[in-house]
Amino acid sequence: MLKTIAAFDRIGEENAFAVLARATELAAQGRDIINLGIGQPDFRTPDHVVEAAVKALRDGHHGYTPAVGIKPLREAVAADLHKRFQVEVSPDAVMIMPGGKPTMYMSILMFGEPGVEILYPDPGFPIYRSMIEYTGAMPVPVPIREENGFAFSAEETLKLITPRTRLLILNSPANPTGGVTPKPEVDRLVAGLERHPDVAIMSDEIYDQMLYDGETHVCLLSYPSIRDRLILLNGWSKTYAMTGWRLGYAVWPAKLYDYARKLAVNLYSCVNAATQWAGLAALTGPQDEVARMVAEFDRRRGVVVDGLNRLPGVSCATPKGAFYAFPNVKRTGWKAKALASTLLEETGVAIIGGPDFGILGEGYVRLSYANSTENILRALDRMGEFLASRKAA
Ligand SMILES: Cc1ncc(COP(=O)(O)O)c(C=O)c1O
């Protein structure tokens, strides 16, 4: 018998990938599937970005790069953060990562061990909890409530901090709720965190450009009092429709930077070279496709929220960011996961049950509106017929 360590049995998953696999299987059997499950833009990566990668390979950029990423890209990230949020970031604090996920993995690995506590949003991105459990640390959910517009509450978060708290994970705009935490609430949280200098903060801002209704993004880098213990997670996946390229970045405090660099050397050496050059073109080239994509998401957001609010037993708050709707389905009588899986099997509509994002996700489902308006309308029709005719299981 192989004797692996117990920690591996505690690693969780992202059920969106399992739903994607099942949806693909059903489609291969000839079923007409509408996938509102997976969280990735349905747009193509902008042409000039693809061309930059092709050119990089033609120009001979096919070898290892520095583990922390090529310098022009780290400089471009620093310049982009300065342009958008007027924050000073040294390119030497920026590390190019193979996607957004490795930053959460590394941060949680740096702070998690038995006996310590890590705070994370619930409902929230499932990988946070999965990795916390892997390290043996105690996962402490920070409730994200519908009645609070799916923003985190500074007061509630601060109350959960104990002498054992090592790391606080924040995510706004948020997956799966589309919630955006308003600046006064972030201000209050940061003011409270000043009383807890030993707590590190990992701010997942991967949806920072996907904001609606005139919202502006509050980047945690803008708060000097926490800069020495703040890790910023961001990347290209969502903003530039580049999920499959695997490209992200982190801004690390000085001490952690070298830990992260060494982890990279041990784990993957460097990010794919051509992808890094593509990322440079994305940041420094025209941004009109980003604006077009966000405007299209905004239109679909209206369609999806209106449609959901017409369904029997469903009510949906208007999300202010990302590309997810997180309707309340409690009055349908269905348990959220049973509803999601029965809908997929019987109507071919793929959505994700709220409990896949945490205990407080019960009573909700997540729909990604990264799909055409036509498909969204067809999905809503099918859901309406289903809910009107089918009794809760
Ligand atoms: C909140 C959040 N953070 C991070 C990620 C991971 O991004 P990537 O695909 O770049 O690893 C996602 C992807 O869905 C996400 O929703």
Short mmCIF file of C-alpha atoms and ligand atoms in Angstrom, two decimals:
data_model
loop_
_atom_site.label_atom_id
_atom_site.label_comp_id
_atom_site.label_asym_id
_atom_site.label_seq_id
_atom_site.Cartn_x
_atom_site.Cartn_y
_atom_site.Cartn_z
CA MET A 1 0.00 0.00 0.00
CA LEU A 2 1.22 3.50 -0.79
CA LYS A 3 1.52 5.58 2.37
CA THR A 4 0.68 9.16 1.46
CA ILE A 5 0.24 11.87 4.09
CA ALA A 6 -3.24 12.53 5.45
CA ALA A 7 -3.18 16.14 4.26
CA PHE A 8 -3.86 14.95 0.71
CA ASP A 9 -7.18 13.48 1.79
CA ARG A 10 -8.20 16.94 2.94
CA ILE A 11 -7.71 18.63 -0.43
CA GLY A 12 -11.03 19.74 -1.87
CA GLU A 13 -12.03 20.70 -5.39
CA GLU A 14 -13.77 23.21 -7.53
CA ASN A 15 -17.05 21.60 -8.45
CA ALA A 16 -17.41 23.93 -11.46
CA PHE A 17 -14.84 21.69 -13.18
CA ALA A 18 -16.88 18.52 -12.39
CA VAL A 19 -20.02 20.21 -13.73
CA LEU A 20 -18.10 21.24 -16.83
CA ALA A 21 -16.99 17.63 -17.34
CA ARG A 22 -20.55 16.32 -16.94
CA ALA A 23 -21.93 19.02 -19.26
CA THR A 24 -19.32 18.11 -21.89
CA GLU A 25 -20.20 14.42 -21.54
CA LEU A 26 -23.90 15.14 -22.00
CA ALA A 27 -23.15 17.34 -25.01
CA ALA A 28 -21.07 14.52 -26.52
CA GLN A 29 -24.18 12.31 -26.21
CA GLY A 30 -25.98 14.81 -28.41
CA ARG A 31 -27.81 16.76 -25.69
CA ASP A 32 -28.29 20.49 -26.15
CA ILE A 33 -26.39 21.86 -23.15
CA ILE A 34 -26.28 25.49 -22.03
CA ASN A 35 -23.34 26.00 -19.74
CA LEU A 36 -23.78 28.73 -17.16
CA GLY A 37 -21.54 26.81 -14.79
CA ILE A 38 -17.92 27.60 -15.49
CA GLY A 39 -16.50 31.04 -14.72
CA GLN A 40 -14.67 32.03 -17.84
CA PRO A 41 -15.35 34.74 -20.41
CA ASP A 42 -16.90 33.39 -23.62
CA PHE A 43 -14.89 35.94 -25.64
CA ARG A 44 -11.71 35.24 -27.54
CA THR A 45 -8.39 36.54 -26.26
CA PRO A 46 -7.83 39.84 -28.18
CA ASP A 47 -6.02 39.24 -31.48
CA HIS A 48 -3.07 41.50 -30.70
CA VAL A 49 -2.41 39.45 -27.55
CA VAL A 50 -2.44 36.15 -29.47
CA GLU A 51 -0.15 37.69 -32.10
CA ALA A 52 2.33 38.79 -29.41
CA ALA A 53 2.63 35.18 -28.21
CA VAL A 54 3.16 33.88 -31.75
CA LYS A 55 5.76 36.57 -32.37
CA ALA A 56 7.53 35.77 -29.09
CA LEU A 57 7.94 32.15 -30.16
CA ARG A 58 9.11 33.20 -33.63
CA ASP A 59 11.60 35.58 -32.01
CA GLY A 60 13.06 32.72 -30.02
CA HIS A 61 11.47 33.31 -26.60
CA HIS A 62 11.15 29.63 -25.89
CA GLY A 63 13.53 29.12 -23.00
CA TYR A 64 13.28 29.49 -19.24
CA THR A 65 12.67 32.98 -17.95
CA PRO A 66 13.54 34.22 -14.45
CA ALA A 67 11.35 32.39 -11.93
CA VAL A 68 9.68 35.69 -10.98
CA GLY A 69 8.87 36.56 -14.59
CA ILE A 70 10.39 38.70 -17.31
CA LYS A 71 11.34 42.21 -16.24
CA PRO A 72 9.31 44.13 -18.86
CA LEU A 73 6.18 42.34 -17.70
CA ARG A 74 6.84 43.02 -14.01
CA GLU A 75 7.42 46.67 -14.94
CA ALA A 76 4.20 46.74 -16.94
CA VAL A 77 2.24 45.31 -14.00
CA ALA A 78 3.68 47.98 -11.68
CA ALA A 79 2.87 50.70 -14.24
CA ASP A 80 -0.66 49.37 -14.71
CA LEU A 81 -1.30 49.37 -10.95
CA HIS A 82 0.01 52.92 -10.78
CA LYS A 83 -2.13 54.05 -13.70
CA ARG A 84 -5.31 52.51 -12.36
CA PHE A 85 -4.96 53.03 -8.59
CA GLN A 86 -2.17 55.63 -8.22
CA VAL A 87 -0.20 53.21 -6.04
CA GLU A 88 3.58 52.91 -6.02
CA VAL A 89 4.65 49.32 -6.60
CA SER A 90 8.21 48.29 -7.30
CA PRO A 91 8.56 45.82 -10.20
CA ASP A 92 10.71 43.88 -7.73
CA ALA A 93 7.64 43.23 -5.57
CA VAL A 94 5.73 41.82 -8.56
CA MET A 95 5.93 38.15 -9.38
CA ILE A 96 4.45 36.64 -12.53
CA MET A 97 2.48 33.52 -11.65
CA PRO A 98 0.95 30.68 -13.68
CA GLY A 99 -2.62 31.96 -13.09
CA GLY A 100 -4.38 33.40 -10.07
CA LYS A 101 -4.64 30.16 -8.12
CA PRO A 102 -0.91 29.68 -7.40
CA THR A 103 -0.87 32.93 -5.41
CA MET A 104 -3.57 31.65 -3.08
CA TYR A 105 -1.84 28.29 -2.86
CA MET A 106 1.51 29.83 -1.95
CA SER A 107 0.06 32.36 0.52
CA ILE A 108 -1.96 29.73 2.34
CA LEU A 109 1.06 27.42 2.40
CA MET A 110 3.17 30.20 3.95
CA PHE A 111 0.78 30.76 6.87
CA GLY A 112 -1.20 27.56 7.35
CA GLU A 113 -0.28 24.91 9.90
CA PRO A 114 -2.11 23.08 12.69
CA GLY A 115 -3.09 25.37 15.55
CA VAL A 116 -3.52 28.54 13.50
CA GLU A 117 -6.64 30.05 11.97
CA ILE A 118 -7.20 31.44 8.50
CA LEU A 119 -10.24 33.58 7.70
CA TYR A 120 -11.87 33.21 4.30
CA PRO A 121 -15.15 34.32 2.70
CA ASP A 122 -18.16 31.96 2.78
CA PRO A 123 -19.69 31.70 0.25
CA GLY A 124 -16.40 32.15 -1.57
CA PHE A 125 -14.00 30.62 -4.07
CA PRO A 126 -13.78 26.97 -2.95
CA ILE A 127 -10.02 26.68 -3.30
CA TYR A 128 -9.43 28.94 -0.29
CA ARG A 129 -10.98 26.49 2.13
CA SER A 130 -9.54 23.47 0.35
CA MET A 131 -5.97 24.72 0.68
CA ILE A 132 -6.46 25.89 4.28
CA GLU A 133 -7.61 22.38 5.19
CA TYR A 134 -4.67 20.87 3.35
CA THR A 135 -2.24 22.80 5.57
CA GLY A 136 -4.00 21.65 8.74
CA ALA A 137 -4.92 25.21 9.73
CA MET A 138 -8.44 25.86 10.99
CA PRO A 139 -10.65 27.41 8.28
CA VAL A 140 -12.74 30.22 9.81
CA PRO A 141 -15.54 31.35 7.48
CA VAL A 142 -16.31 35.05 7.23
CA PRO A 143 -20.04 35.17 6.42
CA ILE A 144 -20.94 36.95 3.19
CA ARG A 145 -24.60 37.87 3.47
CA GLU A 146 -27.25 38.69 0.89
CA GLU A 147 -28.78 41.29 3.23
CA ASN A 148 -25.40 43.04 3.21
CA GLY A 149 -25.34 43.17 -0.62
CA PHE A 150 -22.88 40.24 -0.54
CA ALA A 151 -20.19 42.60 0.74
CA PHE A 152 -18.04 41.52 3.65
CA SER A 153 -18.73 43.25 6.95
CA ALA A 154 -15.70 44.87 8.59
CA GLU A 155 -17.21 44.45 12.03
CA GLU A 156 -18.02 40.78 11.59
CA THR A 157 -14.59 40.07 10.08
CA LEU A 158 -12.68 41.85 12.85
CA LYS A 159 -14.66 40.01 15.54
CA LEU A 160 -13.46 36.69 14.13
CA ILE A 161 -9.78 37.56 14.60
CA THR A 162 -8.14 35.73 17.52
CA PRO A 163 -4.51 35.47 18.67
CA ARG A 164 -4.31 32.38 16.42
CA THR A 165 -5.32 34.23 13.24
CA ARG A 166 -2.47 34.32 10.73
CA LEU A 167 -4.11 35.19 7.43
CA LEU A 168 -7.27 36.91 6.22
CA ILE A 169 -8.47 36.26 2.67
CA LEU A 170 -10.55 38.95 0.98
CA ASN A 171 -12.25 38.89 -2.42
CA SER A 172 -14.04 41.85 -3.99
CA PRO A 173 -15.55 41.86 -6.61
CA ALA A 174 -16.49 38.40 -5.47
CA ASN A 175 -17.03 34.95 -6.82
CA PRO A 176 -19.68 33.45 -6.54
CA THR A 177 -21.92 36.32 -5.44
CA GLY A 178 -20.87 39.24 -7.66
CA GLY A 179 -20.73 41.25 -4.44
CA VAL A 180 -18.59 44.37 -4.21
CA THR A 181 -17.55 45.72 -0.82
CA PRO A 182 -17.95 49.51 -0.64
CA LYS A 183 -14.96 51.70 0.18
CA PRO A 184 -16.18 52.87 3.62
CA GLU A 185 -16.43 49.23 4.69
CA VAL A 186 -12.91 48.49 3.40
CA ASP A 187 -11.69 51.63 5.23
CA ARG A 188 -13.25 50.34 8.46
CA LEU A 189 -11.71 46.92 8.00
CA VAL A 190 -8.24 48.32 7.37
CA ALA A 191 -8.52 50.65 10.39
CA GLY A 192 -9.41 47.63 12.53
CA LEU A 193 -6.59 45.55 11.06
CA GLU A 194 -4.14 48.15 12.29
CA ARG A 195 -4.80 46.70 15.75
CA HIS A 196 -3.75 43.25 14.50
CA PRO A 197 -0.28 43.71 13.02
CA ASP A 198 0.43 39.97 12.97
CA VAL A 199 -2.40 39.15 10.59
CA ALA A 200 -1.40 38.92 6.93
CA ILE A 201 -3.97 39.77 4.24
CA MET A 202 -4.38 38.11 0.84
CA SER A 203 -6.62 40.22 -1.38
CA ASP A 204 -7.96 38.39 -4.42
CA GLU A 205 -8.77 41.14 -6.91
CA ILE A 206 -8.98 39.06 -10.06
CA TYR A 207 -12.34 40.64 -11.04
CA ASP A 208 -11.15 44.22 -10.43
CA GLN A 209 -12.14 45.46 -13.91
CA MET A 210 -15.56 43.80 -13.90
CA LEU A 211 -17.62 46.43 -12.17
CA TYR A 212 -21.03 47.92 -12.99
CA ASP A 213 -23.35 50.76 -11.99
CA GLY A 214 -20.44 53.21 -11.71
CA GLU A 215 -18.64 51.21 -9.00
CA THR A 216 -14.91 51.86 -8.77
CA HIS A 217 -12.45 49.30 -7.53
CA VAL A 218 -10.83 49.67 -4.12
CA CYS A 219 -7.37 48.14 -4.40
CA LEU A 220 -5.99 47.08 -1.02
CA LEU A 221 -2.56 48.32 -2.11
CA SER A 222 -3.92 51.84 -1.55
CA TYR A 223 -3.68 51.41 2.24
CA PRO A 224 -0.09 52.14 3.38
CA SER A 225 -0.73 50.85 6.93
CA ILE A 226 -1.08 47.23 5.71
CA ARG A 227 1.29 47.24 2.75
CA ASP A 228 4.00 45.33 4.64
CA ARG A 229 1.67 42.35 5.15
CA LEU A 230 -0.55 42.52 2.08
CA ILE A 231 -0.43 39.99 -0.75
CA LEU A 232 -2.27 41.05 -3.91
CA LEU A 233 -3.61 38.34 -6.21
CA ASN A 234 -4.52 39.36 -9.73
CA GLY A 235 -4.10 38.16 -13.29
CA TRP A 236 -5.12 38.10 -16.90
CA SER A 237 -7.62 35.21 -16.89
CA LYS A 238 -10.84 37.17 -16.57
CA THR A 239 -9.91 40.68 -17.75
CA TYR A 240 -8.36 39.58 -21.03
CA ALA A 241 -10.27 36.32 -21.57
CA MET A 242 -7.09 34.31 -20.99
CA THR A 243 -8.13 31.52 -18.61
CA GLY A 244 -6.35 28.78 -20.56
CA TRP A 245 -3.07 30.67 -20.92
CA ARG A 246 -2.39 30.39 -17.18
CA LEU A 247 -1.09 33.83 -16.38
CA GLY A 248 -1.44 35.81 -13.18
CA TYR A 249 0.59 37.98 -10.87
CA ALA A 250 1.14 38.61 -7.21
CA VAL A 251 2.51 41.61 -5.34
CA TRP A 252 4.35 40.25 -2.29
CA PRO A 253 5.73 41.97 0.79
CA ALA A 254 9.56 41.83 0.77
CA LYS A 255 9.99 38.86 3.12
CA LEU A 256 7.41 36.72 1.37
CA TYR A 257 8.70 37.53 -2.11
CA ASP A 258 11.73 35.37 -1.69
CA TYR A 259 9.72 32.50 -0.24
CA ALA A 260 7.42 32.68 -3.25
CA ARG A 261 10.36 32.83 -5.65
CA LYS A 262 11.86 29.73 -4.09
CA LEU A 263 8.55 27.89 -4.23
CA ALA A 264 8.34 28.76 -7.93
CA VAL A 265 11.86 27.45 -8.54
CA ASN A 266 10.97 24.23 -6.77
CA LEU A 267 7.60 23.80 -8.40
CA TYR A 268 7.45 25.12 -11.96
CA SER A 269 10.68 27.10 -12.70
CA CYS A 270 8.88 29.91 -14.52
CA VAL A 271 5.70 30.79 -16.38
CA ASN A 272 5.53 29.82 -20.05
CA ALA A 273 7.66 32.42 -21.86
CA ALA A 274 5.39 33.19 -24.81
CA THR A 275 2.45 33.64 -22.45
CA GLN A 276 4.39 36.29 -20.56
CA TRP A 277 4.98 38.26 -23.76
CA ALA A 278 1.28 37.96 -24.53
CA GLY A 279 0.53 39.33 -21.06
CA LEU A 280 2.78 42.30 -21.81
CA ALA A 281 0.85 43.05 -25.00
CA ALA A 282 -2.41 42.78 -23.07
CA LEU A 283 -1.35 45.34 -20.46
CA THR A 284 0.38 47.79 -22.75
CA GLY A 285 -1.86 47.54 -25.83
CA PRO A 286 -5.35 48.91 -26.51
CA GLN A 287 -7.89 48.29 -23.75
CA ASP A 288 -11.01 48.71 -25.89
CA GLU A 289 -11.77 44.99 -26.01
CA VAL A 290 -11.80 44.88 -22.21
CA ALA A 291 -14.29 47.77 -22.19
CA ARG A 292 -16.41 46.03 -24.85
CA MET A 293 -16.45 42.79 -22.91
CA VAL A 294 -17.43 44.50 -19.64
CA ALA A 295 -20.19 46.45 -21.44
CA GLU A 296 -21.53 43.18 -22.86
CA PHE A 297 -21.43 41.51 -19.42
CA ASP A 298 -23.34 44.50 -18.07
CA ARG A 299 -26.10 44.03 -20.68
CA ARG A 300 -26.36 40.33 -19.92
CA ARG A 301 -26.41 41.04 -16.21
CA GLY A 302 -29.68 42.93 -16.76
CA VAL A 303 -31.12 40.04 -18.78
CA VAL A 304 -30.15 37.41 -16.25
CA VAL A 305 -31.32 39.30 -13.16
CA ASP A 306 -34.68 40.25 -14.76
CA GLY A 307 -35.21 36.71 -15.97
CA LEU A 308 -34.33 35.11 -12.65
CA ASN A 309 -36.65 37.41 -10.73
CA ARG A 310 -39.52 36.20 -12.92
CA LEU A 311 -38.96 32.53 -12.05
CA PRO A 312 -41.25 30.97 -9.44
CA GLY A 313 -39.64 30.94 -6.00
CA VAL A 314 -36.48 32.72 -7.16
CA SER A 315 -35.23 36.17 -6.18
CA CYS A 316 -31.99 37.66 -7.38
CA ALA A 317 -30.15 40.68 -6.01
CA THR A 318 -28.36 42.73 -8.66
CA PRO A 319 -24.66 41.84 -8.62
CA LYS A 320 -22.31 44.81 -8.84
CA GLY A 321 -19.25 43.00 -10.13
CA ALA A 322 -17.67 39.89 -11.70
CA PHE A 323 -19.93 37.93 -14.10
CA TYR A 324 -22.03 35.87 -11.73
CA ALA A 325 -25.58 36.03 -10.45
CA PHE A 326 -26.27 34.35 -7.12
CA PRO A 327 -30.06 34.02 -6.87
CA ASN A 328 -31.84 32.95 -3.72
CA VAL A 329 -33.80 29.76 -4.48
CA LYS A 330 -35.03 28.99 -0.96
CA ARG A 331 -38.70 29.50 -1.86
CA THR A 332 -38.55 26.91 -4.65
CA GLY A 333 -38.37 24.22 -1.97
CA TRP A 334 -35.30 22.70 -3.64
CA LYS A 335 -31.97 22.13 -1.96
CA ALA A 336 -29.51 24.09 -4.04
CA LYS A 337 -27.24 21.24 -5.16
CA ALA A 338 -30.16 18.96 -6.00
CA LEU A 339 -31.68 21.76 -8.04
CA ALA A 340 -28.42 22.33 -9.94
CA SER A 341 -27.83 18.67 -10.75
CA THR A 342 -31.47 17.90 -11.66
CA LEU A 343 -31.56 20.96 -13.91
CA LEU A 344 -28.47 19.75 -15.74
CA GLU A 345 -29.69 16.18 -16.16
CA GLU A 346 -33.28 17.05 -17.11
CA THR A 347 -33.04 20.37 -18.92
CA GLY A 348 -29.39 20.58 -20.00
CA VAL A 349 -28.76 23.84 -18.10
CA ALA A 350 -25.50 23.78 -16.15
CA ILE A 351 -25.34 25.97 -13.04
CA ILE A 352 -23.54 25.49 -9.70
CA GLY A 353 -25.17 24.84 -6.33
CA GLY A 354 -24.32 27.46 -3.71
CA PRO A 355 -23.00 24.89 -1.16
CA ASP A 356 -20.07 24.29 -3.52
CA PHE A 357 -18.89 27.70 -2.32
CA GLY A 358 -19.39 27.12 1.39
CA ILE A 359 -21.95 26.26 4.03
CA LEU A 360 -23.64 29.65 3.73
CA GLY A 361 -24.19 28.99 0.04
CA GLU A 362 -27.19 26.74 0.82
CA GLY A 363 -30.35 28.24 -0.65
CA TYR A 364 -28.49 29.85 -3.55
CA VAL A 365 -27.18 28.83 -6.97
CA ARG A 366 -24.53 30.48 -9.11
CA LEU A 367 -25.09 31.33 -12.76
CA SER A 368 -22.21 32.63 -14.82
CA TYR A 369 -23.45 35.05 -17.47
CA ALA A 370 -20.32 34.57 -19.54
CA ASN A 371 -22.55 33.11 -22.26
CA SER A 372 -24.55 34.66 -25.11
CA THR A 373 -27.79 36.54 -24.35
CA GLU A 374 -29.58 34.05 -26.59
CA ASN A 375 -28.31 31.12 -24.51
CA ILE A 376 -29.08 32.91 -21.25
CA LEU A 377 -32.68 33.47 -22.40
CA ARG A 378 -33.01 29.83 -23.49
CA ALA A 379 -31.64 28.69 -20.13
CA LEU A 380 -34.06 30.94 -18.23
CA ASP A 381 -36.99 29.53 -20.27
CA ARG A 382 -35.96 26.00 -19.44
CA MET A 383 -35.52 26.83 -15.76
CA GLY A 384 -38.93 28.50 -15.69
CA GLU A 385 -40.68 25.50 -17.24
CA PHE A 386 -38.84 23.16 -14.92
CA LEU A 387 -39.67 25.07 -11.74
CA ALA A 388 -43.32 25.46 -12.75
CA SER A 389 -43.82 21.78 -13.50
CA ARG A 390 -41.48 19.85 -11.25
CA LYS A 391 -41.89 19.33 -7.51
CA ALA A 392 -38.79 19.68 -5.31
CA ALA A 393 -36.91 16.41 -4.85
C1 LIG B 1 -12.08 34.62 -7.03
C2 LIG B 1 -11.17 33.90 -7.96
N1 LIG B 1 -9.85 33.92 -7.71
C3 LIG B 1 -8.99 33.26 -8.51
C4 LIG B 1 -9.42 32.54 -9.59
C5 LIG B 1 -8.43 31.75 -10.37
O1 LIG B 1 -8.01 32.34 -11.51
P1 LIG B 1 -7.00 31.58 -12.49
O2 LIG B 1 -7.83 30.83 -13.47
O3 LIG B 1 -6.21 32.69 -13.10
O4 LIG B 1 -6.13 30.68 -11.68
C6 LIG B 1 -10.77 32.51 -9.90
C7 LIG B 1 -11.25 31.70 -11.05
O5 LIG B 1 -12.38 31.37 -11.20
C8 LIG B 1 -11.67 33.20 -9.06
O6 LIG B 1 -12.98 33.17 -9.29
#
